[in-house]
PDB file of C-alpha atoms in Angstrom:
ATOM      1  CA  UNK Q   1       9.903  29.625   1.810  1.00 92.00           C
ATOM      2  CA  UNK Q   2      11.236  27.888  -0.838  1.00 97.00           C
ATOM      3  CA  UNK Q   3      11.094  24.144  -1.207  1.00 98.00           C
ATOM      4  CA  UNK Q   4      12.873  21.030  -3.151  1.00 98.00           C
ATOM      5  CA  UNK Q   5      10.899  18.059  -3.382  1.00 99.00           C
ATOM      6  CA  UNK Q   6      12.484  14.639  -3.533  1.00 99.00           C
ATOM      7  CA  UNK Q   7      10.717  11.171  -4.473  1.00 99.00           C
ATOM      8  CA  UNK Q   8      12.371   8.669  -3.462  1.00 98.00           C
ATOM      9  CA  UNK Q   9      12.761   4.646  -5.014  1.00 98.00           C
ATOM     10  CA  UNK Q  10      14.723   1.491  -3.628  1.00 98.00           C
ATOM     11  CA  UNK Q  11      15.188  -0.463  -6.611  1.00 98.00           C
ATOM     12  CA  UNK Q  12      17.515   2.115  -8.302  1.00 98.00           C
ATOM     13  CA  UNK Q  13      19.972   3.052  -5.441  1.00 98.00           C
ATOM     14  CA  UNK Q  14      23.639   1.143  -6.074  1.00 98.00           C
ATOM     15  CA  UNK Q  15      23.865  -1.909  -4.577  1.00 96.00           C
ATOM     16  CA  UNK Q  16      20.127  -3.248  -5.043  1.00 98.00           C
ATOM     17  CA  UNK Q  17      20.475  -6.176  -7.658  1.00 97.00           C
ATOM     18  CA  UNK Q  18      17.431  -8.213  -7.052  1.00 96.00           C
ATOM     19  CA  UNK Q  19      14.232  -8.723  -4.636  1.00 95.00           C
ATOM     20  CA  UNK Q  20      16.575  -9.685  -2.151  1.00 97.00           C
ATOM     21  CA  UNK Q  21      16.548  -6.208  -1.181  1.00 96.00           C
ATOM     22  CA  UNK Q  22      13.585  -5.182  -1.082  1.00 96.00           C
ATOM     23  CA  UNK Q  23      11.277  -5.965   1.289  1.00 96.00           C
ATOM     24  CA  UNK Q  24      11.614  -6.454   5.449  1.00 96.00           C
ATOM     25  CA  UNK Q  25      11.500  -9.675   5.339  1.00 96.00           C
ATOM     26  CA  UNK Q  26      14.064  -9.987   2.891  1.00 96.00           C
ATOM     27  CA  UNK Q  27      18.205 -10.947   4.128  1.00 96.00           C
ATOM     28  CA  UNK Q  28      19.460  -7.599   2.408  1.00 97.00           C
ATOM     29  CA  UNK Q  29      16.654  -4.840   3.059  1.00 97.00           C
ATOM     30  CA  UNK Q  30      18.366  -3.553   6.101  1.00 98.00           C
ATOM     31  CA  UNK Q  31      21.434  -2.693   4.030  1.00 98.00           C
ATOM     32  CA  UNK Q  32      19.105  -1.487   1.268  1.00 98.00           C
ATOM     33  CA  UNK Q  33      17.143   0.801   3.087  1.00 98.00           C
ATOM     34  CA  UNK Q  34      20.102   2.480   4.386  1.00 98.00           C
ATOM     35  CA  UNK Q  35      21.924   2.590   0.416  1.00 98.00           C
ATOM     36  CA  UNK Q  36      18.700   4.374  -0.394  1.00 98.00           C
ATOM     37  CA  UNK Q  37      18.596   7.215   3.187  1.00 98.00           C
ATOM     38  CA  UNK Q  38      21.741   7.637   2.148  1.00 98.00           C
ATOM     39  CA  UNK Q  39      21.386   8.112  -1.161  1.00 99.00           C
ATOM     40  CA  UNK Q  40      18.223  10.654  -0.368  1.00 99.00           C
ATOM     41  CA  UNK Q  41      20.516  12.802   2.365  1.00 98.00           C
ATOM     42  CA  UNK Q  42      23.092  13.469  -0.357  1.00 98.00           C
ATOM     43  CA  UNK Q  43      20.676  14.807  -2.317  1.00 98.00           C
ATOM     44  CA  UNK Q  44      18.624  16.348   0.115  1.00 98.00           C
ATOM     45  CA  UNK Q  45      21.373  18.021   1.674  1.00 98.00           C
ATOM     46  CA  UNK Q  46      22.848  19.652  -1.709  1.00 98.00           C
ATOM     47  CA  UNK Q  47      19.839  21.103  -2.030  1.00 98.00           C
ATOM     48  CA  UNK Q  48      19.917  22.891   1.592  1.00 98.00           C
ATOM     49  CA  UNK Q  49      23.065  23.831   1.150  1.00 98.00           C
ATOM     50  CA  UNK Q  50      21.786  25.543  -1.992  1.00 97.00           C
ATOM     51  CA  UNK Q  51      19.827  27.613   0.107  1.00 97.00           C
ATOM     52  CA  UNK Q  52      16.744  25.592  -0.016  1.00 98.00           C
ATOM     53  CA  UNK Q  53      14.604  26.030   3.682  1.00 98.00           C
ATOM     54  CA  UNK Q  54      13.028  22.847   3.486  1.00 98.00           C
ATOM     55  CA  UNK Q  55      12.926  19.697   1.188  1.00 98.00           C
ATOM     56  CA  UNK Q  56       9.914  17.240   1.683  1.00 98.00           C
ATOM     57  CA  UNK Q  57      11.186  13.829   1.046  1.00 98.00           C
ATOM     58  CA  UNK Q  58       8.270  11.390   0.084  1.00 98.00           C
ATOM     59  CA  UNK Q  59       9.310   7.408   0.736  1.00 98.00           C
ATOM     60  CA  UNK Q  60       7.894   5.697  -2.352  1.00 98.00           C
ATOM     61  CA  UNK Q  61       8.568   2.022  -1.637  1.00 98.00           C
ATOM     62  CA  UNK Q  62       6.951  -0.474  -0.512  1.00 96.00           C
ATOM     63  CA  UNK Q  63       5.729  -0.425   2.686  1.00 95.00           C
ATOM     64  CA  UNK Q  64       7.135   3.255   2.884  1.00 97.00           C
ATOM     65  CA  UNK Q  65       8.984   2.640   5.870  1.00 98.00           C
ATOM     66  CA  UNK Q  66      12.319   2.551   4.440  1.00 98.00           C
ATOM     67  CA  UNK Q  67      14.115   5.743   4.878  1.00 98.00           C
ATOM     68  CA  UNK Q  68      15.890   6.033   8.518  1.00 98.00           C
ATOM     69  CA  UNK Q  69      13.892   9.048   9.913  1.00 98.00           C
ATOM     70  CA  UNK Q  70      16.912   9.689  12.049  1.00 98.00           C
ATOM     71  CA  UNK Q  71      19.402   9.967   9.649  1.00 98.00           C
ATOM     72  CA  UNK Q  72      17.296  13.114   7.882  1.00 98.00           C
ATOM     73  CA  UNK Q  73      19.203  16.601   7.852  1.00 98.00           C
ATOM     74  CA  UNK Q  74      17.270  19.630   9.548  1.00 98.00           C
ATOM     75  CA  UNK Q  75      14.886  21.121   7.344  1.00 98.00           C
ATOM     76  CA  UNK Q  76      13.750  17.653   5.957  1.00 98.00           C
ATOM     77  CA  UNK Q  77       9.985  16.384   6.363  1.00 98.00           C
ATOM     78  CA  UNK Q  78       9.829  13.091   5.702  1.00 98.00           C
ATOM     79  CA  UNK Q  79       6.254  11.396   4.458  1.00 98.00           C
ATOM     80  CA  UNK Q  80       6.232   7.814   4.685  1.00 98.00           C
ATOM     81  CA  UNK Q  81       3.369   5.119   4.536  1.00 97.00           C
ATOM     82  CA  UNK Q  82       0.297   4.157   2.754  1.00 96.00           C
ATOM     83  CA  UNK Q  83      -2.327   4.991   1.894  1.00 95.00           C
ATOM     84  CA  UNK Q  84      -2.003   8.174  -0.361  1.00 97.00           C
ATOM     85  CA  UNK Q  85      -3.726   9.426  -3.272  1.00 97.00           C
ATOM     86  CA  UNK Q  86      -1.280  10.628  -5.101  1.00 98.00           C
ATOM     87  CA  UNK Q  87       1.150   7.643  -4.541  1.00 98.00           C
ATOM     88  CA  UNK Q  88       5.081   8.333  -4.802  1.00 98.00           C
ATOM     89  CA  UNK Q  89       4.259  11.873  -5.590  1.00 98.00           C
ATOM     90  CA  UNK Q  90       1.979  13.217  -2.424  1.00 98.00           C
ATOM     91  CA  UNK Q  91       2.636  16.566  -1.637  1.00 98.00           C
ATOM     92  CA  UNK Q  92       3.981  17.986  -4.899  1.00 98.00           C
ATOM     93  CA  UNK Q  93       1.075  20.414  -4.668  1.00 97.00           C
ATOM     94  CA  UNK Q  94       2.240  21.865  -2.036  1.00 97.00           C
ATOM     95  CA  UNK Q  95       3.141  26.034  -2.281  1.00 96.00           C
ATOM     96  CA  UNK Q  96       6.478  26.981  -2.437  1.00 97.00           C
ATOM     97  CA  UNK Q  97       8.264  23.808  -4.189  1.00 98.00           C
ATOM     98  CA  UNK Q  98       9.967  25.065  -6.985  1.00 98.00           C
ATOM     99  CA  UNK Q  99      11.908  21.648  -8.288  1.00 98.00           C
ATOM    100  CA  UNK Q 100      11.737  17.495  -7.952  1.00 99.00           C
ATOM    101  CA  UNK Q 101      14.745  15.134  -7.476  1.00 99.00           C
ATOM    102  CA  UNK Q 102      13.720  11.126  -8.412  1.00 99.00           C
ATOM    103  CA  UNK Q 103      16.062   9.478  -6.252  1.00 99.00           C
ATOM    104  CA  UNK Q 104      16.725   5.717  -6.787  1.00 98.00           C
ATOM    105  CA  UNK Q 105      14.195   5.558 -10.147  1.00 98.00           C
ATOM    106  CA  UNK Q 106      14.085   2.612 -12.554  1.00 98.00           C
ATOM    107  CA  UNK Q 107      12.567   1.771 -15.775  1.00 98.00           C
ATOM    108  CA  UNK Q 108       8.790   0.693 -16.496  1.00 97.00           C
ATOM    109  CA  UNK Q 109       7.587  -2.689 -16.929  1.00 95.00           C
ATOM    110  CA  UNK Q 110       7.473  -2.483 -20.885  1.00 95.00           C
ATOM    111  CA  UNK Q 111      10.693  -0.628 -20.848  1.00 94.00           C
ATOM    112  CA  UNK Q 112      14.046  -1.707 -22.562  1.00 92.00           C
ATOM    113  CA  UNK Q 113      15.217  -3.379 -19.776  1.00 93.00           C
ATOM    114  CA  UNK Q 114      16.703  -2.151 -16.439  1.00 96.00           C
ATOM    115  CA  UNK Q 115      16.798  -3.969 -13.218  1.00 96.00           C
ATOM    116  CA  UNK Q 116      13.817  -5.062 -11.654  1.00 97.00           C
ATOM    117  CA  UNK Q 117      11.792  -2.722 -13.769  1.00 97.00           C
ATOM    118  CA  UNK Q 118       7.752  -2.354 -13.057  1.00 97.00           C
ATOM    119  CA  UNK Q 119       5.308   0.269 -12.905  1.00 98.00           C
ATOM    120  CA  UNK Q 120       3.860   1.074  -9.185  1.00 98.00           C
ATOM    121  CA  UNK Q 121       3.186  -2.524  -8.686  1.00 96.00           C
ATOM    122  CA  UNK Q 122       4.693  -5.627 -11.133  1.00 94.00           C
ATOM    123  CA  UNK Q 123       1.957  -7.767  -9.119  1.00 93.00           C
ATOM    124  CA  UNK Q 124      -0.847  -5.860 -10.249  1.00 95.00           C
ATOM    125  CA  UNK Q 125      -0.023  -4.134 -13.515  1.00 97.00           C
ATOM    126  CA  UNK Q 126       1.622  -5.479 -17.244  1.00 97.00           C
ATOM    127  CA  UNK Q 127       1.398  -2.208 -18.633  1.00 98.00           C
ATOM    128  CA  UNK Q 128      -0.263   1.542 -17.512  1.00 98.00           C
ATOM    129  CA  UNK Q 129      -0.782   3.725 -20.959  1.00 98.00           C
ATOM    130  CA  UNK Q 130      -1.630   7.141 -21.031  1.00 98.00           C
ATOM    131  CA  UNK Q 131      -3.098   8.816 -24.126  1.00 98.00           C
ATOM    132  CA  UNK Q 132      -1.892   5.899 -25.792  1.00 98.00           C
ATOM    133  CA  UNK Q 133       2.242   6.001 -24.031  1.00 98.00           C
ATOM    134  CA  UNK Q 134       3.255   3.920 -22.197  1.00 98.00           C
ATOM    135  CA  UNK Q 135       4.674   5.403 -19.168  1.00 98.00           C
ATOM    136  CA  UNK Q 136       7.075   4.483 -16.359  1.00 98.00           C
ATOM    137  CA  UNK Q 137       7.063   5.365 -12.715  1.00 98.00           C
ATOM    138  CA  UNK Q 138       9.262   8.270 -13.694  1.00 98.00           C
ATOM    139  CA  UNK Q 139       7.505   9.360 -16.716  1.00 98.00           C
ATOM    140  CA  UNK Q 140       3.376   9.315 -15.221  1.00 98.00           C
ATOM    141  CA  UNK Q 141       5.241  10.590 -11.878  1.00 98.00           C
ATOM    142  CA  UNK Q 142       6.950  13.927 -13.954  1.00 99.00           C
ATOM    143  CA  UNK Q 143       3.393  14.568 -15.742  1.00 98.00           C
ATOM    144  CA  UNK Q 144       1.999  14.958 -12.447  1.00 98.00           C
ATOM    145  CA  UNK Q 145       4.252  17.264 -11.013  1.00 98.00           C
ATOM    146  CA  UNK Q 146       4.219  19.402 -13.940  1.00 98.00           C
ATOM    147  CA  UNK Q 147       0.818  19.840 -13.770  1.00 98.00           C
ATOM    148  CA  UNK Q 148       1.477  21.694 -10.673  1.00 98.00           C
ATOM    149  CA  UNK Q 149       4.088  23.810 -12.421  1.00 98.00           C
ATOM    150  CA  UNK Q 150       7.104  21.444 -10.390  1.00 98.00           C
ATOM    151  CA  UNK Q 151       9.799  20.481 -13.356  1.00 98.00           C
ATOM    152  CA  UNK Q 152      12.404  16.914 -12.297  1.00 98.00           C
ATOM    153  CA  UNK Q 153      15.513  18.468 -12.462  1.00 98.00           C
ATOM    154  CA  UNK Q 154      17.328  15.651 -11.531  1.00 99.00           C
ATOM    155  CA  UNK Q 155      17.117  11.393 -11.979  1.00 99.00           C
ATOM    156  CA  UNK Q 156      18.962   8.599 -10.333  1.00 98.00           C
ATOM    157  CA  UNK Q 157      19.050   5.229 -10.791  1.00 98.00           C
ATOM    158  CA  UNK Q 158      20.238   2.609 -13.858  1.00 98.00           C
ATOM    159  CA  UNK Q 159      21.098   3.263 -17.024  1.00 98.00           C
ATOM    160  CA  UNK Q 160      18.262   2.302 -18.379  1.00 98.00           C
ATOM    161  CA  UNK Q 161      16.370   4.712 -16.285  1.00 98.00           C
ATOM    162  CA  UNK Q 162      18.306   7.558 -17.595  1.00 98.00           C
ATOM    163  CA  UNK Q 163      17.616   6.773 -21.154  1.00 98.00           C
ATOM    164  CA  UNK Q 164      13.604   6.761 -20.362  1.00 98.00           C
ATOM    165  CA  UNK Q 165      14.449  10.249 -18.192  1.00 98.00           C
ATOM    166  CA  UNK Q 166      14.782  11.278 -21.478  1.00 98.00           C
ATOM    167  CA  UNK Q 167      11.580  11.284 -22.341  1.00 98.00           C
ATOM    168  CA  UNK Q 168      10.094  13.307 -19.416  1.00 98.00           C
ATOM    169  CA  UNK Q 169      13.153  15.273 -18.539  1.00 98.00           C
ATOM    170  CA  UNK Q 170      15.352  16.125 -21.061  1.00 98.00           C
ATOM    171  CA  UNK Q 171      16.992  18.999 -19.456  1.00 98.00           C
ATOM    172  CA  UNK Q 172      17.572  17.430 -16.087  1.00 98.00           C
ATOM    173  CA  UNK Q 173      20.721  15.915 -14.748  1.00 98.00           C
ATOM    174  CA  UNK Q 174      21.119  12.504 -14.336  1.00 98.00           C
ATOM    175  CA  UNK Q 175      23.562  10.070 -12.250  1.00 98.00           C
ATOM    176  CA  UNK Q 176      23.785   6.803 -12.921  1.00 98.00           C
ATOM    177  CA  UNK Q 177      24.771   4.479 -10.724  1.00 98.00           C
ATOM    178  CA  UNK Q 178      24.858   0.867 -11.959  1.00 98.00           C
ATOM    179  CA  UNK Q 179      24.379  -0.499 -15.362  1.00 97.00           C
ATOM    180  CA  UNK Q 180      22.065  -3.536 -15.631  1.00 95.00           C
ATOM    181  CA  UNK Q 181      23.230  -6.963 -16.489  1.00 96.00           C
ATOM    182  CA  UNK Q 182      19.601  -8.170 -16.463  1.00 94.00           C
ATOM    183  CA  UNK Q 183      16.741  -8.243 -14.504  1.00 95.00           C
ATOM    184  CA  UNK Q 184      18.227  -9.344 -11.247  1.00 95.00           C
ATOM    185  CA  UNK Q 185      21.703  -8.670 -11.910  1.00 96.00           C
ATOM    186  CA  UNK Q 186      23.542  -5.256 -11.502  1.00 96.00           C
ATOM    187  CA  UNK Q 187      26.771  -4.059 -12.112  1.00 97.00           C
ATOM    188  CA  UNK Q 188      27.237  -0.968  -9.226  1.00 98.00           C
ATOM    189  CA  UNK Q 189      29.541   1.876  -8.127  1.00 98.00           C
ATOM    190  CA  UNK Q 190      30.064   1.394  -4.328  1.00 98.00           C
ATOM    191  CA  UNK Q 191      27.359   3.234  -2.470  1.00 98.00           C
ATOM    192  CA  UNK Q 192      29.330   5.885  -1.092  1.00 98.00           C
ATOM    193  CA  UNK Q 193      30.392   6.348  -4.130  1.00 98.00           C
ATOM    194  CA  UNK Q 194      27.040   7.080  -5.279  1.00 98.00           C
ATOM    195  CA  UNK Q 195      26.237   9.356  -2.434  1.00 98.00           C
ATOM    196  CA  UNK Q 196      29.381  11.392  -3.701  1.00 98.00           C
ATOM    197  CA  UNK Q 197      27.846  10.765  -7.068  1.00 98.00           C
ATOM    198  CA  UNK Q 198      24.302  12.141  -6.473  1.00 98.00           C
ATOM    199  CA  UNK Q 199      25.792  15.562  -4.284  1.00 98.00           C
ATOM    200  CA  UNK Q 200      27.843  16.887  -7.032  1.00 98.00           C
ATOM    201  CA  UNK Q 201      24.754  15.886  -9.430  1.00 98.00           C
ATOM    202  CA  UNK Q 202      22.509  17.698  -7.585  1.00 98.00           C
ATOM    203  CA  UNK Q 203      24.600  20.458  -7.027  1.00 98.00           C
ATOM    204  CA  UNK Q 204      24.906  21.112 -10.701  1.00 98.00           C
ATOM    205  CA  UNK Q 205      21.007  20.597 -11.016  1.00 98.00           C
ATOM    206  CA  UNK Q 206      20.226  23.681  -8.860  1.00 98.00           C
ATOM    207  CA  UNK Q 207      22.805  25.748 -10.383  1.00 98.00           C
ATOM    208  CA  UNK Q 208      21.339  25.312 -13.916  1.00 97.00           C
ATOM    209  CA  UNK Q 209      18.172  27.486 -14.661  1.00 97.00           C
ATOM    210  CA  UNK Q 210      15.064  25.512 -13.815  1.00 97.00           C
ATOM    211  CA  UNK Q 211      13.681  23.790 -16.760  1.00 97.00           C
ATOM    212  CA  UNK Q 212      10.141  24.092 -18.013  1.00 97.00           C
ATOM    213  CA  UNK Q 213       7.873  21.312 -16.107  1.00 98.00           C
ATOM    214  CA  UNK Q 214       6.888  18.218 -18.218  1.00 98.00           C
ATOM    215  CA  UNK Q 215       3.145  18.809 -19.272  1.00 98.00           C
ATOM    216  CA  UNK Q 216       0.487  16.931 -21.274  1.00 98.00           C
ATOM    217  CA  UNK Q 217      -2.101  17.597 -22.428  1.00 97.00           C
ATOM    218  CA  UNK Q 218      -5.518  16.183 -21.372  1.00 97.00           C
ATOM    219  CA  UNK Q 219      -8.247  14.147 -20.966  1.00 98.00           C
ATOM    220  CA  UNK Q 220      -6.103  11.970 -20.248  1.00 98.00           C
ATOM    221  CA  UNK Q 221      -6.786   8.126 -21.103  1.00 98.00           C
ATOM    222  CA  UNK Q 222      -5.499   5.638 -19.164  1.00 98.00           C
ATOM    223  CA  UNK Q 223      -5.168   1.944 -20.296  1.00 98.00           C
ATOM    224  CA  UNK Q 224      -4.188  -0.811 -17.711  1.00 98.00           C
ATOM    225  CA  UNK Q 225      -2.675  -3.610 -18.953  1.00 98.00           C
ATOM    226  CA  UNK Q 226      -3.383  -6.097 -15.169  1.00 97.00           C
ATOM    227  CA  UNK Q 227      -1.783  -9.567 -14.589  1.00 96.00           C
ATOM    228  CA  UNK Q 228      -4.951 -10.522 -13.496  1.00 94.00           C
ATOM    229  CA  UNK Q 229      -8.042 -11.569 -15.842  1.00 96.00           C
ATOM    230  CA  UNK Q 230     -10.129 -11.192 -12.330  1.00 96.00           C
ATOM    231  CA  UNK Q 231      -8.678  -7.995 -11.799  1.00 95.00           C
ATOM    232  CA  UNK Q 232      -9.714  -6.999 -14.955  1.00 97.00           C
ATOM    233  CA  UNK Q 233     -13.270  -8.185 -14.521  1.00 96.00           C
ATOM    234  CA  UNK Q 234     -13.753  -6.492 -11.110  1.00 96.00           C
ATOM    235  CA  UNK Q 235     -12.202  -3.125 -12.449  1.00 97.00           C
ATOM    236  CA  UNK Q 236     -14.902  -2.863 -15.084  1.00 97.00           C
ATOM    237  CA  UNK Q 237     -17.726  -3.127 -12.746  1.00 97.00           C
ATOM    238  CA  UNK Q 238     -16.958   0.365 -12.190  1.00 98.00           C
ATOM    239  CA  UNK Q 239     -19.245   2.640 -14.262  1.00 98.00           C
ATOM    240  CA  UNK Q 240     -16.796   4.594 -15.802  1.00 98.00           C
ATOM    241  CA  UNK Q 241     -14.548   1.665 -16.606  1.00 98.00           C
ATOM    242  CA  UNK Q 242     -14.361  -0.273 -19.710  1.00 98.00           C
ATOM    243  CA  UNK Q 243     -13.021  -3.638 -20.529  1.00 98.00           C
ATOM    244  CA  UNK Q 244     -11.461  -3.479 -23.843  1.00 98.00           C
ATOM    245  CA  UNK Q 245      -9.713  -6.681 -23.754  1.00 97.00           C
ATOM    246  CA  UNK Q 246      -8.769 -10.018 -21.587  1.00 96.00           C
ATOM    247  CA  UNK Q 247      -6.640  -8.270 -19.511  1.00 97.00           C
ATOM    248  CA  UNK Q 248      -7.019  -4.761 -20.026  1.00 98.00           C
ATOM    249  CA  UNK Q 249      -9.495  -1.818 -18.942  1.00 98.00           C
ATOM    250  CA  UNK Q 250      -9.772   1.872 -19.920  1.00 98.00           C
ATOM    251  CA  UNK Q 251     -11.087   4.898 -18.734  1.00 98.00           C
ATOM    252  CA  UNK Q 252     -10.890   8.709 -18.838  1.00 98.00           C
ATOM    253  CA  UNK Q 253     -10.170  11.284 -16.682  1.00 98.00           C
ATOM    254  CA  UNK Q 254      -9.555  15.330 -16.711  1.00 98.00           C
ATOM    255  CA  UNK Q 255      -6.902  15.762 -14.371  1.00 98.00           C
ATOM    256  CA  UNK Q 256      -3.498  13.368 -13.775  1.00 98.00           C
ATOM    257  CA  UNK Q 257      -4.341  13.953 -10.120  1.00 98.00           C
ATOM    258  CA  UNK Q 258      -7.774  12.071 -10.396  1.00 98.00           C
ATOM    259  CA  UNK Q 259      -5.386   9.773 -12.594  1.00 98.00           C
ATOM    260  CA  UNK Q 260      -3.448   9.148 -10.119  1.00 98.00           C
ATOM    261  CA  UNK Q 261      -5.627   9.067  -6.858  1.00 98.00           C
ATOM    262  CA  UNK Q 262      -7.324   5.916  -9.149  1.00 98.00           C
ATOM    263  CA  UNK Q 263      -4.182   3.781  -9.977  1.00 98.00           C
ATOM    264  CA  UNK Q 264      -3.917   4.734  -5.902  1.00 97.00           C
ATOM    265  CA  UNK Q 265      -7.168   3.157  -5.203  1.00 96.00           C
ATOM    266  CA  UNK Q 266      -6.166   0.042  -7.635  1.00 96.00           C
ATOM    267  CA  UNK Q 267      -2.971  -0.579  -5.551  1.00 94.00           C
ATOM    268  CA  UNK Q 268      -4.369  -0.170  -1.766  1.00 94.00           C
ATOM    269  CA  UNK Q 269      -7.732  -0.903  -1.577  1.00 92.00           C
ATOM    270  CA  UNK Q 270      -8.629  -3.590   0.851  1.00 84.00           C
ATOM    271  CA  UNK Q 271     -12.021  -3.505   2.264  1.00 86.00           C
ATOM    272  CA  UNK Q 272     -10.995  -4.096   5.749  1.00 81.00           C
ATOM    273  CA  UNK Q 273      -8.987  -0.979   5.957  1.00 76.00           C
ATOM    274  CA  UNK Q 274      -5.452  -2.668   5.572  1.00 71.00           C
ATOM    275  CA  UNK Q 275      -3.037  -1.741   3.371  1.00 68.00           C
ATOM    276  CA  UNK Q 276      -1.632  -4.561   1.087  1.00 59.00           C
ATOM    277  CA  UNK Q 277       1.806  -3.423   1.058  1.00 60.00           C
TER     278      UNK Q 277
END
């Protein structure tokens, strides 16, 4: 069976300009979350019509309730909520996925701008570096599917997001949808437009041979710049953690998976059980 995998972003669809959109309590996240299912079908459906059997389509926003289960095409699975180790990228182990779409991507927090750029959480983190780069969503994200032999062949979102797509796919396709005029400001196509946008993208993705996966090369050191100076603190009572500055800890790992099932534990972890999302 052969198997596209799509992970799937708010703040980069067309028509998301600020936090306005972004969260269900928020006056525009209705409208947002259906720009972004929309955005995902378009893609999702190129790819079955490509002759894909089945694309797994991973919500990786917020609360992870934001893609309209309804709305998905047959051969869709859709994974939504928290918690997960591997974050925005569970399941891209699984056998049989030969290729990732990053639908709805934006830049990292220390990026050159982009609209309401972050990495995983802006909350939480200033800065995530790995073996010394500093990494967006997109860029940690593309590591980790490559170590599973799964290259990003294609990357929505800002133009600011395709510049850093660069970086960890340089071979892939990428549609961008709205420029940034800062932070909170956007300049979009219409989101049908977009949806158009993203097909014929994603159609010319699949047609072109499948790059090589994006791999580094480990251990893998991870440096987390928090927001918090009691973050900080609290992170370095683990044993295998070290504060290295005010605001920052580091620590070491041999996979990106354990990598990444840590910055998961960082982001969820509430001892009563809840998820603070």
């Amino acid at each position: 069976m052969r198997k596209l995998y799509i992970s799937a972003d708010i703040e980069g669809c067309a028509g998301v300009a600020s936090q306005h959109a972004l969260a269900a309590d928020r006056f525009e996240w209705q409208a947002a979350r259906q720009w972004m299912t929309n955005e995902v079908v378009a893609a999702a459906e190129a790819a079955l019509a490509h002759g894909y059997d089945e694309v797994l389509v991973v919500d990786g926003h917020g609360n992870a309730h934001n893609l309209l289960p309804d709305a998905m095409p047959a051969g869709v699975r859709l994974l939504r909520s928290w918690p997960r180790p591997l974050l925005q990228m569970e399941g891209v182990e699984a056998a049989g996925i030969e290729a990732a779409f990053f639908i709805g991507y934006h830049n990292s927090a220390m990026g050159e701008g982009g609209i309401l750029a972050h990495t995983y959480s802006g909350g939480a983190f200033r800065d995530l570096r790995v073996n010394g780069v500093s990494v967006s969503e997109g860029y940690l994200n593309a590591a980790l599917a490559g170590e599973f032999g799964v290259p990003v062949v294609l990357v929505t979102g800002d133009a600011e997001t395709a510049t850093d797509a660069a970086r960890y796919a340089p071979d892939a396709k990428t549609c961008i949808v709205k420029q940034s005029v800062g932070f909170r400001a956007a300049a979009a196509i219409t989101p049908a437009e977009a949806c158009a946008a993203i097909r014929t993208a994603a159609a010319a993705a699949l047609a072109a041979p499948l790059p090589q996966p994006f791999v580094l090369t480990g251990p893998y050191r991870l440096e987390i710049d928090f927001t918090s100076r009691v973050s900080v603190e609290m992170c370095a009572y683990l044993p295998f953690v070290e504060q290295t500055g005010p605001c920052c800890v580091a620590c070491e790992f041999d996979t990106l998976a354990a990598l990444m099932r840590f910055v998961s534990f960082l982001i969820l972890f509430n001892p009563n059980g809840a998820v603070n999302l």
